[in-house]
Amino acid sequence: KPRTPGPAPAAEPAPEVVEAEPTPEYITIRDRIQFHTNRAELIPESKEVLDEVAATLLGNEHIELVEIEGHTDSTGHEEANMQLSEARALEVRNYLIQRGVRGDRLLARGFGEDMPIADNSTSNGRRDNRRVEFRIVRQGAGASSSGAIAADN
């Protein structure tokens, strides 16, 4: 008996295209950016580190946009920590502009105590959480695919 073709198999739905979130890249620094306690005033040693960051940015024009991220530990009031982290990020941005980096390449953003990287119940953890990070947001032509860029001339 000849076989009659059955219904055509249902077409498989096209796979959903999901864009991957790019992994953030950071400018790594040789030392911590530090400020006077409860203030947005840089200590002199941190200016040396920021001079290296400025040189890195000036020498890598393909880095089009960097977000300067200010973070605090959880000591004190949450709102005060947010304001302090924002003021410190702005202070770093202003310092880099004074060193010749164009302001349109720099965003300053405070995160307060919202993004800890260590345990706030220990002094070492609180120290680690008080930090400034330089996240590369956008790179143009000439960008490497290797990840972080070191600022340790």
mmCIF file of C-alpha atoms in Angstrom:
data_model
loop_
_atom_site.group_PDB
_atom_site.id
_atom_site.type_symbol
_atom_site.label_atom_id
_atom_site.label_comp_id
_atom_site.label_asym_id
_atom_site.label_seq_id
_atom_site.Cartn_x
_atom_site.Cartn_y
_atom_site.Cartn_z
ATOM 1 C CA LYS A 1 0.000 0.000 0.000
ATOM 2 C CA PRO A 2 1.568 3.361 -0.942
ATOM 3 C CA ARG A 3 2.228 5.743 1.855
ATOM 4 C CA THR A 4 0.482 9.001 1.741
ATOM 5 C CA PRO A 5 2.494 11.850 3.053
ATOM 6 C CA GLY A 6 1.291 13.072 6.385
ATOM 7 C CA PRO A 7 1.112 16.650 7.410
ATOM 8 C CA ALA A 8 4.323 18.567 6.975
ATOM 9 C CA PRO A 9 6.340 18.736 10.173
ATOM 10 C CA ALA A 10 5.857 21.959 12.030
ATOM 11 C CA ALA A 11 8.620 24.424 11.419
ATOM 12 C CA GLU A 12 10.844 24.891 14.405
ATOM 13 C CA PRO A 13 10.533 28.372 15.801
ATOM 14 C CA ALA A 14 13.526 30.550 15.087
ATOM 15 C CA PRO A 15 15.827 30.738 18.071
ATOM 16 C CA GLU A 16 15.367 33.881 20.081
ATOM 17 C CA VAL A 17 18.262 36.244 19.593
ATOM 18 C CA VAL A 18 19.538 37.498 22.908
ATOM 19 C CA GLU A 19 22.254 40.094 22.914
ATOM 20 C CA ALA A 20 24.952 39.330 25.424
ATOM 21 C CA GLU A 21 25.732 41.978 27.977
ATOM 22 C CA PRO A 22 29.338 42.998 27.438
ATOM 23 C CA THR A 23 31.608 42.374 30.368
ATOM 24 C CA PRO A 24 32.592 45.728 31.828
ATOM 25 C CA GLU A 25 36.216 46.616 31.441
ATOM 26 C CA TYR A 26 38.115 48.621 33.994
ATOM 27 C CA ILE A 27 41.252 50.679 34.140
ATOM 28 C CA THR A 28 43.298 48.987 36.826
ATOM 29 C CA ILE A 29 45.308 51.159 39.171
ATOM 30 C CA ARG A 30 48.402 50.356 41.225
ATOM 31 C CA ASP A 31 47.067 51.773 44.478
ATOM 32 C CA ARG A 32 43.826 52.900 46.078
ATOM 33 C CA ILE A 33 42.440 56.386 45.585
ATOM 34 C CA GLN A 34 42.152 57.814 49.093
ATOM 35 C CA PHE A 35 40.513 60.874 50.584
ATOM 36 C CA HIS A 36 40.596 62.662 53.901
ATOM 37 C CA THR A 37 38.073 61.075 56.301
ATOM 38 C CA ASN A 38 34.463 61.997 55.556
ATOM 39 C CA ARG A 39 35.548 64.488 52.888
ATOM 40 C CA ALA A 40 35.950 64.585 49.128
ATOM 41 C CA GLU A 41 39.507 65.937 49.378
ATOM 42 C CA LEU A 42 42.197 63.742 47.825
ATOM 43 C CA ILE A 43 45.300 62.871 49.822
ATOM 44 C CA PRO A 44 48.563 63.760 48.001
ATOM 45 C CA GLU A 45 49.567 60.123 47.322
ATOM 46 C CA SER A 46 46.330 59.558 45.426
ATOM 47 C CA LYS A 47 47.097 62.446 43.102
ATOM 48 C CA GLU A 48 50.135 60.501 41.890
ATOM 49 C CA VAL A 49 47.915 57.524 41.064
ATOM 50 C CA LEU A 50 45.431 59.803 39.283
ATOM 51 C CA ASP A 51 48.285 61.319 37.259
ATOM 52 C CA GLU A 52 48.891 57.792 35.946
ATOM 53 C CA VAL A 53 45.187 57.377 35.142
ATOM 54 C CA ALA A 54 45.236 60.706 33.276
ATOM 55 C CA ALA A 55 48.327 59.630 31.301
ATOM 56 C CA THR A 56 46.614 56.343 30.453
ATOM 57 C CA LEU A 57 43.501 58.120 29.183
ATOM 58 C CA LEU A 58 45.516 60.708 27.253
ATOM 59 C CA GLY A 59 47.541 57.920 25.644
ATOM 60 C CA ASN A 60 44.473 55.837 24.762
ATOM 61 C CA GLU A 61 42.111 58.147 22.886
ATOM 62 C CA HIS A 62 40.099 55.104 21.744
ATOM 63 C CA ILE A 63 38.719 55.001 25.294
ATOM 64 C CA GLU A 64 35.810 57.312 24.602
ATOM 65 C CA LEU A 65 33.923 57.201 27.889
ATOM 66 C CA VAL A 66 34.891 56.193 31.427
ATOM 67 C CA GLU A 67 32.579 56.114 34.408
ATOM 68 C CA ILE A 68 34.320 57.084 37.626
ATOM 69 C CA GLU A 69 32.539 55.045 40.288
ATOM 70 C CA GLY A 70 32.692 56.177 43.898
ATOM 71 C CA HIS A 71 31.907 53.658 46.661
ATOM 72 C CA THR A 72 31.767 53.822 50.459
ATOM 73 C CA ASP A 73 31.517 51.343 53.287
ATOM 74 C CA SER A 74 28.314 51.005 55.300
ATOM 75 C CA THR A 75 29.453 53.110 58.267
ATOM 76 C CA GLY A 76 27.178 56.090 58.824
ATOM 77 C CA HIS A 77 23.911 57.045 57.175
ATOM 78 C CA GLU A 78 23.068 55.653 53.752
ATOM 79 C CA GLU A 79 22.109 59.050 52.297
ATOM 80 C CA ALA A 80 25.316 60.667 53.572
ATOM 81 C CA ASN A 81 27.359 57.817 52.066
ATOM 82 C CA MET A 82 25.638 58.326 48.708
ATOM 83 C CA GLN A 83 26.414 62.041 48.766
ATOM 84 C CA LEU A 84 30.019 61.426 49.827
ATOM 85 C CA SER A 85 30.592 58.841 47.089
ATOM 86 C CA GLU A 86 29.167 61.222 44.473
ATOM 87 C CA ALA A 87 31.312 64.111 45.718
ATOM 88 C CA ARG A 88 34.428 61.931 45.646
ATOM 89 C CA ALA A 89 33.715 60.698 42.111
ATOM 90 C CA LEU A 90 33.260 64.328 41.008
ATOM 91 C CA GLU A 91 36.522 65.315 42.721
ATOM 92 C CA VAL A 92 38.365 62.596 40.778
ATOM 93 C CA ARG A 93 36.690 63.715 37.529
ATOM 94 C CA ASN A 94 37.690 67.328 38.151
ATOM 95 C CA TYR A 95 41.271 66.304 38.916
ATOM 96 C CA LEU A 96 41.525 64.326 35.668
ATOM 97 C CA ILE A 97 40.119 67.287 33.718
ATOM 98 C CA GLN A 98 42.783 69.518 35.308
ATOM 99 C CA ARG A 99 45.354 67.034 33.989
ATOM 100 C CA GLY A 100 44.092 67.433 30.418
ATOM 101 C CA VAL A 101 41.475 64.685 30.038
ATOM 102 C CA ARG A 102 38.412 65.998 28.196
ATOM 103 C CA GLY A 103 35.361 66.214 30.435
ATOM 104 C CA ASP A 104 33.110 64.647 27.806
ATOM 105 C CA ARG A 105 35.072 61.402 28.270
ATOM 106 C CA LEU A 106 34.361 61.224 32.011
ATOM 107 C CA LEU A 107 31.185 60.439 33.947
ATOM 108 C CA ALA A 108 31.149 60.622 37.727
ATOM 109 C CA ARG A 109 28.721 58.461 39.657
ATOM 110 C CA GLY A 110 28.377 57.662 43.327
ATOM 111 C CA PHE A 111 27.065 54.310 44.511
ATOM 112 C CA GLY A 112 27.339 54.885 48.251
ATOM 113 C CA GLU A 113 27.292 51.605 50.126
ATOM 114 C CA ASP A 114 25.120 49.801 47.534
ATOM 115 C CA MET A 115 27.836 47.717 45.826
ATOM 116 C CA PRO A 116 30.154 46.231 48.455
ATOM 117 C CA ILE A 117 32.952 43.937 47.345
ATOM 118 C CA ALA A 118 33.858 42.838 50.864
ATOM 119 C CA ASP A 119 32.357 42.252 54.301
ATOM 120 C CA ASN A 120 31.443 45.544 55.981
ATOM 121 C CA SER A 121 31.613 43.913 59.429
ATOM 122 C CA THR A 122 35.443 43.918 59.362
ATOM 123 C CA SER A 123 37.854 46.847 59.144
ATOM 124 C CA ASN A 124 39.614 45.275 56.132
ATOM 125 C CA GLY A 125 36.281 44.767 54.409
ATOM 126 C CA ARG A 126 35.230 48.354 55.049
ATOM 127 C CA ARG A 127 38.598 49.560 53.694
ATOM 128 C CA ASP A 128 38.108 47.502 50.520
ATOM 129 C CA ASN A 129 34.584 48.856 50.046
ATOM 130 C CA ARG A 130 35.824 52.472 50.192
ATOM 131 C CA ARG A 131 37.073 52.694 46.628
ATOM 132 C CA VAL A 132 37.053 54.474 43.297
ATOM 133 C CA GLU A 133 36.843 52.406 40.119
ATOM 134 C CA PHE A 134 37.247 53.424 36.497
ATOM 135 C CA ARG A 135 34.815 51.511 34.291
ATOM 136 C CA ILE A 136 35.331 51.780 30.540
ATOM 137 C CA VAL A 137 31.868 52.439 29.127
ATOM 138 C CA ARG A 138 32.682 52.972 25.450
ATOM 139 C CA GLN A 139 35.683 52.359 23.233
ATOM 140 C CA GLY A 140 36.178 53.364 19.631
ATOM 141 C CA ALA A 141 38.538 52.201 16.906
ATOM 142 C CA GLY A 142 41.836 50.891 18.168
ATOM 143 C CA ALA A 143 40.338 49.246 21.238
ATOM 144 C CA SER A 144 41.927 46.016 22.346
ATOM 145 C CA SER A 145 39.816 43.042 23.265
ATOM 146 C CA SER A 146 42.037 42.075 26.162
ATOM 147 C CA GLY A 147 39.941 43.509 28.978
ATOM 148 C CA ALA A 148 41.321 45.842 31.582
ATOM 149 C CA ILE A 149 43.909 48.510 30.894
ATOM 150 C CA ALA A 150 46.589 49.118 33.505
ATOM 151 C CA ALA A 151 47.488 52.605 34.672
ATOM 152 C CA ASP A 152 50.886 51.912 36.182
ATOM 153 C CA ASN A 153 53.422 53.801 34.123
#
